[in-house]
Every structure is written in structure tokens, then in C-alpha cells.
Amino acid sequence: MKIIQSPAEMQSVAQAQRREGKTIGFVPTMGFLHEGHLSLMHSARARCDVLVASIFVNPTQFGPNEDLDAYPRDFERDEKLCREAGVDFLFYPTPENMYLDGHSIWVDEESLSGVLCGTSRPGHFRGVCTVVAKLLHIALPDFMVLGEKDAQQLRVLRRMVRDLNFPVEIVSGPTIREPDGLAKSSRNKYLRPEERAEAVCLFQGLEKAKELYSAGEREANVLKNSICEIIRKTSGSIDYVEIVDDETLKPVQTLNKPVLVALAVRFPGARLIDNAVLGK
Amino acid sequence: MKIIQSPAEMQSVAQAQRREGKTIGFVPTMGFLHEGHLSLMHSARARCDVLVASIFVNPTQFGPNEDLDAYPRDFERDEKLCREAGVDFLFYPTPENMYLDGHSIWVDEESLSGVLCGTSRPGHFRGVCTVVAKLLHIALPDFMVLGEKDAQQLRVLRRMVRDLNFPVEIVSGPTIREPDGLAKSSRNKYLRPEERAEAVCLFQGLEKAKELYSAGEREANVLKNSICEIIRKTSGSIDYVEIVDDETLKPVQTLNKPVLVALAVRFPGARLIDNAVLGK
């Protein structure tokens, strides 16, 4: 595995691989890898000649009051995990070589970004779209693997690839969970033990909604209320619990096509998200 | 020469060419070709294996009160000219297959776009950046040739390529002029005979500024006034006459590094632009 810090070097390596007819798979991450990331890498590894992963805590997707500085980092461990996962090139740039002096170009998504996480994190998806556009031009992959845990991000980036005609396929990988059901996340590390125990409420809420849905319930409000009820028994405060059209992310009243059930809960230690798709 | 209307087909043709190791040159246009466009095509032709040109009157770069519907079109003539210029693939999409239902992704430039033409054409460069990002992903060129006549557009797109790490080189081609000095433009067609005669004032103003600069004049105001004086003798109304830093497009008072002298003049029939670089 080769570690590359320079965008220009990474791009010319990727171009050379493509010229040789190799297919490139790409997994972008912010590091502090967990089994969720590794499962995306394994899935990518199985279907490409050359596996590129990136580790970059992208400053432009954090708001001024968010956890950019506190975001967990452990490059040594990440490097080892990437090597074990079969990564060929690990792209590990600095903020300075990703955002040059006078950076003035931004990729904006104006329909799917204003709801769910976009409400409490203005500018977040603009930062995500911009950095992923850059990473796609640097790593030049045939396909990119993204986690389903970041449901809105996945949909926003699918839209970006569609609307800007990026020559890349987006493959999604399922959410990986702890034994009790909590979705793996780099931010779980910041939960205090009592919060960690309560944090399973997101998963439990989703399971409850699935159960009601299977029993025939189709009213979004009933499902939402049953999720909220479970969360309210904990110290977490609800950022949002929404049931939206799986494609447009517009609110749904009665479930008669695939929907995304998405929720975000703030614990003192960390804000957590989770989701499930119903009716697909 | 093959004419391709579908973005997906154009992209797969381009991918096939690249897989064969061919270099692709690309000239994006809005059609109604003149010698300016043709000189860009000749310059591209000389340095690539495969020449792609596009003809697309991009609706998103026109403001609501601008000349989208009136913009001149003559595909039959354009097709012939492209063929003669050695174009291999002519990409000629419809607005509907370039902007799908629910299009929601935009590429914004936030520093160079707010001055010069950006002042009177809000949203123009957002439309330009978005469509060129799309075209670059569809035609997948090694290099793209742009005209120096659209000076601000050239600088905004250079910035886009830099800030989003597009794997493409931008090559610029000089402004082609009528015998009297008027810059060739598809919009010249809309000038009435008396306006056409007066329209040379843009070129004359620039020539006067160059002359004063050569004689040692370094005060931007003196140069600007001399240009305005020439234009004010005509029926054209000045949209702007500016002297700005060639790279940042910030106003310059005293010329001590390369500057862009840029001007836009509205005649009843058409709004014309022209420019010159001094000190390079």
C-alpha cells in the first residue's frame, strides 16, 4: 500500500492505472475507521483491480460550532486497517493542499440538502459535494462505495453524480451495527457509558417502526410517534425523526411508496444518526 | 464526423477512445460558429487524436431578461463547419437531456464571478460552470480550448478546474477580429448597419489604452477615461469599463503587474464585450 499526500500525484497515479486498463474502486472516509468503513473497502476490493481509499477530515463540511477540531483521528491505526483491507493507494491529503489559497468554487445541492441533517447543519452538504467532486477528479474511480448509514449524503451524492454526469458508479454498503444494534460510527467513541447504553434507542425506534409497518400501519405520524416515544425515555434530545420519500426526501403522510425513515438524536457526547428504508 | 445527442452515448464513446489510449481535445460552443470558434477547433485539432466539439445553447447561463430565445442558431451550417474543421464527434444535446427533471446541483464560483459581466448578469457564471462541469464529464477531454474573448469566463473556468481538480488542461485561443478590429461574436449579427460601424469603438478603446500604456501611463483611471471617451462618441451605452488584476479580477489603481482591461457596451441590437491584457 502506498500513502499519497499530494492531489497531483494521486491523480497521475490514477491516470496511469486507467491507461493500463485497470478498474479503480474508491472509498472516501474521514478516518478513525470502524467496521462500517472496512466493510465498504471489502466490498470495493472484490470488484476492482486497484483500490483507492482516502482519509480526509474535510473542514468545509463542518459548521463553525461543530466538532472539526475534536473529530477523532488515529492515522497509524487507520493505515494498518487499510493495509489489511487490501487498499492499494491511501490518499491522505492536508487541508492546505485540498483547499488552495483563494479557493472559490463550490458544488451546491439545492433540493435534497435542505431537510433532515441539512436543517441543523447548514452548508454541510455543500462541503460534502465539493470535497467529493474533488476526490472523484483526483482518484478517478470507476465506482465509489458509500455507506447507507449516511442516508442523506448517499442520496445527495447520487444526485450530484447524475446531475453533473460524473463518469462513476455509486455502490452502497449496508450499515454495520454493534451487537445491541447501535450503528457503528466514529463519533460513538464520545458517548459516556450511560449514553452508550441509551444510544441503542435509535435502532430500537427503527425496529419498532418496521414492526408496525409489517403489521400494516401506513400513517407516517403513527410510526414517528412510536419512534419518538422510545427516544424520549433516554437522555437524548431529538434533532429530527422524519419519514420522507426515498428519492425526493419530501415528507410523506401515508406510506404508499418506498420511504426513508431517518433520525438524528443529540446526546451530550455526540449527535447520532440512523435510518431505515421501508417499502422497497 | 459523428453527431451525438445523448450524454450517455457521448460519454461512452469518450471512455472507449480513452481506453484505446487516444487523447481527446474538446471545444465547447453555443453554435452559430464564426472564425473565432473555428480557430479554437484548428488549434485543438493540431494537438489531439480525437476532436470533440459541442453545440449547446445552455439555458441556465441566460438571465430571465436575456436573449436565450433570440440567440442565433443554424445547426446545418454549424455541422458543415465542424466537419470542415476536422471535428470527429459533435455533441449536440437537447436542454431536456442535459437538465433532467429535478436537476438540483449547481457549481458556483464565488470570487471572480461577482465583477465585470457578473454584475449585470447574475447567475451567468453559475450556469457556465455547471454546464462546463457536465460537458467535461461527458466528453472526458485531456484538454479543452477556450477563447480569450470571453476573458472572465476563461478565468472562472480555470479556477473551476483548479479548485475541483478536474483532470483537464485549459488551453486558450486568441480573439479573432473583423478587418476593422471588431471581435468576432455570434451576437454581431444583431447589430444594425449603423451600430456595426460604431461597434469598432470597443477595439479602438483597447488600442488607445495599449498606446497610452506603451507610452508609460500607469494610472488605471486615465486609461479607463480614454476608453470611455471613445465609446461615448457612439450610440452604445457603457455596461462597464474596468481594469482589474489579471488573476484575481480585483480593481487596480496603478498598473504594476499584469492587468485585464475589460469592457462591455450595450448597443440596441446586442451587448458586446472585448478585452486586452496589459503588462504580461
XYZ file of C-alpha atoms in Angstrom:
560
model
C 0.000 0.000 0.000
C 1.296 3.401 -0.968
C 0.365 6.520 1.005
C -0.030 9.609 -1.177
C -0.461 13.115 0.186
C -0.353 15.214 -2.985
C -3.548 15.535 -5.051
C -1.479 15.906 -8.233
C 0.478 12.722 -7.502
C -2.690 10.779 -6.651
C -4.301 11.977 -9.869
C -1.353 10.988 -12.021
C -1.167 7.570 -10.345
C -4.882 7.086 -11.038
C -4.459 8.201 -14.656
C -1.595 5.750 -15.108
C -3.716 2.898 -13.694
C -6.585 3.754 -16.027
C -4.256 3.907 -19.013
C -3.217 0.358 -18.165
C -6.864 -0.637 -18.342
C -7.231 -1.213 -14.604
C -10.571 -0.571 -12.891
C -10.374 1.664 -9.836
C -12.629 1.334 -6.793
C -12.749 4.189 -4.301
C -13.823 4.516 -0.668
C -13.728 8.076 0.714
C -13.557 8.347 4.520
C -12.800 10.821 7.277
C -10.649 8.207 9.002
C -10.951 6.778 12.530
C -12.059 3.677 10.700
C -14.530 1.171 12.065
C -16.081 -1.988 10.694
C -18.525 0.075 8.640
C -15.689 1.585 6.609
C -13.903 -1.758 6.389
C -16.964 -3.489 5.008
C -17.129 -0.826 2.257
C -13.471 -1.481 1.486
C -14.016 -5.237 1.347
C -16.958 -4.771 -0.966
C -14.898 -2.474 -3.224
C -11.843 -4.766 -3.103
C -13.911 -7.638 -4.501
C -14.812 -5.789 -7.683
C -11.826 -3.703 -8.778
C -8.213 -4.060 -9.859
C -6.984 -1.092 -7.853
C -8.452 0.019 -4.538
C -8.044 3.647 -3.508
C -9.214 4.881 -0.097
C -8.992 8.420 1.200
C -8.717 9.743 4.728
C -9.514 13.430 4.958
C -11.365 15.218 7.734
C -12.903 17.767 5.402
C -13.100 21.135 7.164
C -15.695 22.585 4.781
C -18.418 20.153 5.817
C -18.230 21.168 9.483
C -20.160 24.176 10.748
C -18.470 26.823 12.916
C -19.926 25.275 16.092
C -19.326 21.668 15.128
C -16.697 19.131 16.120
C -13.998 19.649 13.470
C -11.152 20.014 15.953
C -12.498 17.304 18.228
C -13.184 14.864 15.398
C -11.302 11.678 16.302
C -8.107 10.922 14.403
C -5.722 7.937 14.547
C -3.753 7.703 11.337
C -1.421 4.955 12.470
C -4.299 2.619 13.255
C -6.185 3.637 10.093
C -3.134 2.970 7.951
C -2.827 -0.530 9.364
C -6.522 -1.238 8.822
C -6.385 -0.007 5.211
C -3.386 -2.224 4.530
C -5.240 -5.218 5.956
C -8.333 -4.366 3.901
C -6.294 -4.561 0.708
C -6.107 -0.848 -0.112
C -3.503 -0.187 -2.824
C -3.317 3.604 -2.554
C -4.247 5.556 0.552
C -4.845 9.211 -0.274
C -4.163 11.303 2.814
C -4.014 14.978 1.858
C -3.720 18.051 4.083
C -6.423 20.739 4.204
C -3.871 23.112 2.653
C -3.292 21.032 -0.432
C -7.009 20.286 -0.841
C -8.122 23.919 -0.489
C -5.651 26.244 -2.163
C -5.425 29.956 -1.369
C -8.387 31.737 -2.856
C -10.485 28.581 -3.245
C -13.751 29.900 -4.667
C -15.636 27.016 -6.295
C -18.453 25.208 -4.505
C -20.794 22.426 -5.540
C -24.272 23.036 -4.177
C -27.234 20.691 -3.985
C -30.442 22.665 -3.676
C -33.272 20.206 -3.242
C -32.314 17.223 -1.073
C -29.926 19.184 1.168
C -32.354 21.457 2.947
C -34.106 18.777 5.008
C -33.072 16.235 7.684
C -29.409 16.876 8.616
C -29.356 19.915 6.315
C -31.702 21.761 8.664
C -29.372 21.716 11.636
C -26.144 21.616 9.601
C -26.394 24.416 7.006
C -23.560 24.236 4.480
C -22.770 20.637 5.408
C -23.771 19.080 2.091
C -22.139 21.873 0.128
C -18.887 20.895 1.828
C -19.572 17.219 1.173
C -20.406 17.717 -2.511
C -17.403 19.954 -3.068
C -14.896 17.611 -1.465
C -16.333 14.507 -3.127
C -16.270 16.223 -6.540
C -12.595 16.951 -5.885
C -11.856 13.416 -4.671
C -13.555 11.899 -7.723
C -11.358 14.005 -10.020
C -8.263 13.042 -8.050
C -8.874 9.293 -7.630
C -10.682 8.867 -10.990
C -12.546 5.746 -9.900
C -14.861 3.576 -11.969
C -17.007 3.220 -8.868
C -17.204 4.694 -5.380
C -18.596 2.851 -2.360
C -20.621 4.810 0.205
C -22.288 3.712 3.410
C -26.053 3.561 3.759
C -25.766 4.882 7.307
C -25.312 8.375 5.872
C -28.586 8.081 4.016
C -28.994 11.713 3.021
C -25.351 12.015 1.976
C -25.759 8.936 -0.225
C -28.795 10.450 -1.951
C -27.217 13.884 -2.343
C -24.093 12.361 -3.889
C -26.126 10.134 -6.210
C -27.859 13.326 -7.337
C -24.509 15.049 -7.842
C -23.223 12.177 -9.968
C -26.440 12.215 -12.022
C -26.745 15.988 -12.478
C -23.068 16.615 -13.251
C -22.705 13.432 -15.341
C -19.727 12.148 -13.346
C -18.409 9.025 -15.123
C -18.639 6.976 -11.942
C -20.970 4.415 -10.442
C -22.100 4.739 -6.836
C -22.329 1.491 -4.912
C -23.807 1.490 -1.407
C -22.921 -0.724 1.516
C -25.190 -1.626 4.463
C -24.897 -0.102 7.910
C -22.746 -2.192 10.236
C -24.011 -2.407 13.819
C -22.790 -3.192 17.314
C -24.238 -6.374 18.867
C -27.021 -4.343 20.508
C -27.929 -2.665 17.196
C -26.210 0.739 17.532
C -24.878 1.785 14.118
C -21.077 1.908 14.014
C -19.819 5.491 13.891
C -16.541 7.244 14.573
C -18.477 9.502 16.924
C -19.669 6.629 19.179
C -16.330 6.943 20.947
C -17.553 10.178 22.533
C -20.541 8.624 24.251
C -20.202 8.239 28.015
C -21.043 4.715 29.264
C -24.602 5.637 30.296
C -25.190 7.375 26.946
C -23.719 4.416 25.094
C -26.302 2.188 26.732
C -29.139 4.568 25.816
C -27.855 5.140 22.264
C -29.462 1.919 21.106
C -32.747 3.848 21.146
C -32.216 4.931 17.523
C -32.059 1.323 16.391
C -34.919 0.331 18.669
C -37.062 3.122 17.265
C -36.388 1.964 13.720
C -37.132 -1.639 14.640
C -40.410 -0.570 16.202
C -41.339 1.341 13.035
C -40.513 -1.692 10.872
C -42.636 -3.884 13.114
C -45.628 -1.540 12.865
C -45.129 -1.251 9.108
C -45.082 -5.052 8.767
C -48.305 -5.190 10.754
C -49.898 -2.897 8.151
C -49.514 0.576 9.672
C -49.183 3.190 6.902
C -49.620 6.508 8.724
C -46.279 8.325 8.997
C -47.332 10.106 12.188
C -48.074 6.868 13.983
C -44.657 5.494 13.067
C -42.896 8.734 14.006
C -44.652 8.928 17.353
C -43.706 5.378 18.228
C -40.037 6.169 17.467
C -40.125 9.423 19.446
C -41.665 7.651 22.407
C -38.709 5.270 22.608
C -36.137 8.060 22.309
C -37.847 10.244 24.897
C -37.162 7.594 27.521
C -33.440 8.424 27.226
C -31.257 11.496 27.868
C -31.004 12.035 24.103
C -32.775 15.003 22.564
C -34.428 14.535 19.204
C -32.864 16.566 16.391
C -35.331 15.075 13.897
C -37.417 11.984 13.256
C -38.717 12.103 9.684
C -40.401 9.849 7.183
C -39.685 11.059 3.675
C -39.952 9.899 0.085
C -36.908 7.706 -0.512
C -35.992 9.591 -3.667
C -37.087 13.217 -3.241
C -36.754 13.369 0.574
C -40.095 15.200 0.696
C -42.272 14.456 3.758
C -44.741 11.602 3.357
C -48.085 11.380 5.224
C -49.255 7.967 4.095
C -46.755 5.304 3.120
C -47.601 4.049 -0.363
C -44.139 4.000 -1.942
C -40.595 3.464 -0.623
C -39.785 5.818 2.240
C -36.709 6.685 4.220
C -37.174 6.749 7.981
C -34.353 8.976 9.194
C -33.493 10.224 12.640
C -30.863 12.217 14.473
C -30.515 12.326 18.252
C -28.209 14.525 20.270
C -26.568 13.021 23.316
C -24.290 15.195 25.427
C -21.277 13.337 23.997
C -22.276 13.061 20.332
C -25.014 13.579 17.780
C -26.007 10.226 16.260
C -27.920 9.387 13.074
C -29.559 6.232 11.793
C -32.137 5.259 9.179
C -34.133 2.509 7.538
C -35.900 2.176 4.201
C -39.459 0.825 4.268
C -41.482 -0.479 1.332
C -38.638 -1.306 -1.004
C -17.877 13.172 -38.133
C -20.488 11.625 -35.910
C -23.277 13.687 -34.351
C -24.243 12.525 -30.865
C -27.256 13.818 -28.964
C -27.264 11.591 -25.884
C -24.938 12.481 -22.987
C -24.652 8.783 -22.050
C -23.636 7.832 -25.597
C -21.112 10.677 -25.835
C -19.607 9.644 -22.512
C -19.272 6.015 -23.511
C -17.706 6.986 -26.846
C -15.227 9.188 -24.973
C -14.456 6.400 -22.496
C -13.839 3.990 -25.358
C -11.443 6.459 -27.022
C -9.531 6.933 -23.790
C -9.292 3.189 -23.246
C -7.639 2.965 -26.654
C -5.077 5.480 -25.444
C -6.329 8.315 -27.649
C -6.016 11.920 -26.469
C -9.233 13.918 -26.646
C -9.397 17.639 -27.383
C -12.631 19.487 -26.682
C -14.146 22.781 -27.850
C -17.442 23.719 -26.171
C -19.595 26.220 -28.098
C -23.119 27.603 -28.233
C -23.112 27.204 -32.005
C -23.657 29.832 -34.705
C -19.981 29.331 -35.330
C -17.648 32.026 -36.558
C -13.930 32.157 -37.249
C -13.228 32.548 -33.541
C -14.692 29.111 -32.820
C -13.042 27.625 -35.894
C -9.620 28.864 -34.844
C -10.112 27.114 -31.467
C -11.022 23.927 -33.316
C -7.969 24.180 -35.558
C -5.742 24.713 -32.561
C -7.297 21.698 -30.785
C -7.169 19.546 -33.930
C -3.405 20.030 -34.147
C -2.759 18.535 -30.726
C -5.169 15.630 -30.181
C -6.120 12.261 -31.646
C -9.853 12.787 -31.271
C -11.581 16.165 -31.539
C -14.908 16.625 -29.792
C -16.918 19.835 -30.171
C -20.228 20.631 -28.533
C -23.057 22.873 -29.632
C -25.441 23.670 -26.815
C -27.217 26.950 -26.153
C -27.171 26.482 -22.397
C -30.388 27.888 -20.912
C -29.018 28.139 -17.366
C -26.448 30.799 -18.249
C -29.072 33.202 -19.602
C -30.952 35.517 -17.251
C -34.747 35.823 -17.425
C -34.497 39.043 -19.461
C -31.692 37.890 -21.711
C -31.609 36.651 -25.287
C -31.990 32.870 -24.856
C -34.842 32.526 -27.343
C -33.339 35.029 -29.734
C -29.848 33.530 -29.568
C -28.906 32.758 -33.173
C -28.966 29.120 -34.262
C -28.032 27.457 -37.558
C -27.225 23.815 -36.982
C -26.920 22.861 -40.631
C -24.234 25.453 -41.247
C -22.501 24.658 -37.933
C -22.428 20.964 -38.758
C -20.729 21.670 -42.079
C -18.172 23.962 -40.445
C -17.357 21.390 -37.760
C -16.874 18.731 -40.380
C -14.507 21.005 -42.303
C -12.615 21.836 -39.111
C -11.895 18.153 -38.545
C -14.263 17.504 -35.656
C -14.664 13.757 -35.023
C -17.629 13.872 -32.654
C -20.128 16.702 -32.498
C -22.077 16.624 -29.243
C -25.439 18.296 -29.778
C -27.715 17.580 -26.817
C -31.164 18.931 -26.022
C -31.864 21.013 -22.898
C -34.061 18.137 -21.693
C -31.317 15.550 -21.768
C -28.775 17.943 -20.249
C -31.037 19.049 -17.373
C -33.098 16.141 -16.093
C -36.281 16.587 -14.074
C -35.404 17.711 -10.587
C -31.913 18.917 -11.528
C -30.580 20.321 -8.260
C -26.793 20.523 -8.457
C -25.000 23.775 -9.262
C -21.353 24.717 -9.482
C -20.776 28.183 -8.089
C -17.746 30.425 -8.351
C -17.768 32.979 -5.561
C -14.845 35.295 -6.092
C -14.230 36.054 -9.775
C -17.891 35.898 -10.785
C -19.249 38.916 -8.970
C -17.476 41.568 -11.050
C -17.450 42.630 -14.723
C -20.138 40.633 -16.586
C -21.247 39.053 -13.298
C -22.603 42.398 -12.116
C -25.155 42.749 -14.884
C -25.640 39.009 -15.444
C -26.282 37.435 -12.014
C -26.256 33.639 -12.195
C -24.499 33.664 -15.567
C -21.245 32.082 -14.371
C -23.099 29.588 -12.212
C -24.790 28.388 -15.398
C -21.480 28.388 -17.251
C -19.617 26.453 -14.532
C -22.414 23.932 -14.174
C -22.714 23.186 -17.879
C -18.954 23.032 -18.421
C -18.551 20.664 -15.457
C -21.180 18.461 -17.116
C -19.578 18.714 -20.556
C -16.152 17.818 -19.148
C -17.598 14.678 -17.563
C -19.369 13.787 -20.797
C -16.571 14.463 -23.302
C -13.740 13.455 -20.911
C -11.114 15.511 -22.726
C -7.401 15.726 -21.990
C -7.643 19.406 -22.826
C -10.328 21.977 -23.554
C -9.795 25.037 -25.753
C -11.494 28.300 -24.762
C -11.478 31.699 -26.408
C -9.716 34.670 -24.837
C -12.561 36.926 -25.962
C -14.609 35.656 -23.021
C -11.898 36.738 -20.624
C -13.842 36.404 -17.388
C -15.301 33.046 -18.415
C -11.799 31.776 -19.170
C -10.567 32.818 -15.716
C -13.631 31.458 -13.909
C -13.275 28.099 -15.681
C -9.540 27.950 -14.972
C -10.458 28.462 -11.330
C -13.076 25.710 -11.528
C -10.578 23.278 -13.000
C -8.043 24.183 -10.305
C -10.397 24.142 -7.312
C -12.253 20.959 -8.274
C -9.082 19.207 -9.544
C -10.577 18.413 -12.954
C -8.082 16.196 -14.811
C -8.053 18.521 -17.798
C -5.791 21.203 -19.210
C -7.269 24.510 -20.351
C -5.746 25.970 -23.497
C -6.761 29.439 -24.623
C -7.014 30.794 -28.153
C -6.728 34.441 -29.215
C -9.683 36.645 -30.144
C -10.350 36.655 -33.882
C -11.355 40.046 -35.306
C -13.103 41.554 -38.308
C -10.866 43.630 -40.622
C -11.791 46.807 -38.704
C -10.942 45.212 -35.345
C -14.399 44.233 -34.026
C -14.120 40.943 -32.126
C -15.990 38.124 -33.871
C -19.122 37.168 -31.959
C -22.318 35.289 -32.733
C -24.186 38.339 -31.464
C -22.637 40.718 -34.049
C -25.348 39.530 -36.416
C -27.880 41.542 -34.406
C -26.153 44.873 -34.935
C -27.892 47.194 -37.369
C -25.574 48.650 -40.054
C -25.024 51.938 -38.207
C -24.339 50.076 -34.927
C -21.982 47.692 -36.706
C -19.927 50.665 -37.850
C -19.826 52.119 -34.339
C -19.107 48.755 -32.675
C -15.436 49.063 -33.511
C -15.268 51.510 -30.582
C -14.508 48.630 -28.169
C -11.427 47.685 -30.137
C -10.442 51.311 -30.622
C -10.733 51.947 -26.898
C -8.485 48.988 -26.135
C -5.970 50.108 -28.754
C -5.915 53.583 -27.227
C -5.300 52.091 -23.774
C -2.451 49.955 -25.122
C -0.937 53.013 -26.787
C -1.064 55.045 -23.572
C 0.347 52.080 -21.610
C 3.224 51.757 -24.081
C 3.925 55.462 -23.647
C 4.299 54.860 -19.891
C 0.861 55.659 -18.497
C 0.159 53.550 -15.388
C -2.918 55.173 -13.840
C -5.984 52.978 -14.371
C -8.338 55.961 -14.328
C -6.515 57.693 -17.139
C -6.726 54.559 -19.289
C -10.382 53.977 -18.426
C -11.335 57.567 -19.196
C -9.647 57.420 -22.575
C -11.612 54.279 -23.434
C -14.907 55.749 -22.204
C -14.338 58.887 -24.228
C -14.139 56.847 -27.433
C -17.255 54.820 -26.610
C -19.291 57.884 -25.626
C -18.991 59.153 -29.197
C -21.249 56.261 -30.293
C -24.841 55.176 -29.602
C -23.506 52.384 -27.344
C -24.036 52.649 -23.614
C -21.236 51.536 -21.350
C -22.058 48.485 -19.231
C -18.573 48.533 -17.711
C -15.018 49.565 -18.480
C -12.714 48.044 -15.871
C -9.038 47.490 -15.259
C -8.534 44.575 -12.906
C -5.793 42.273 -11.682
C -5.382 39.620 -14.373
C -5.647 36.808 -11.844
C -7.943 37.950 -9.031
C -10.101 40.348 -11.128
C -9.861 42.865 -8.281
C -9.776 46.544 -9.344
C -6.327 48.002 -9.871
C -5.469 51.705 -9.374
C -1.865 51.736 -10.557
C -0.660 49.210 -13.113
C 2.378 47.409 -11.711
C 1.514 43.816 -12.611
C -0.480 42.156 -15.424
C -3.977 43.582 -15.731
C -7.071 42.740 -17.686
C -8.732 45.676 -19.416
C -12.310 44.502 -19.902
C -15.329 46.279 -21.306
C -18.945 45.658 -22.191
C -21.054 48.001 -24.292
C -24.752 47.761 -24.977
C -25.969 48.644 -28.452
C -29.696 48.484 -29.199
C -29.083 45.288 -31.197
C -26.599 43.489 -28.937
C -24.372 43.715 -25.888
C -20.730 43.341 -26.895
C -17.628 42.527 -24.849
C -13.918 42.789 -25.537
C -10.680 42.830 -23.557
C -6.920 43.116 -23.599
C -4.184 42.066 -21.184
C -1.514 44.678 -20.405
C 1.846 44.078 -18.752
C 2.232 40.387 -19.497
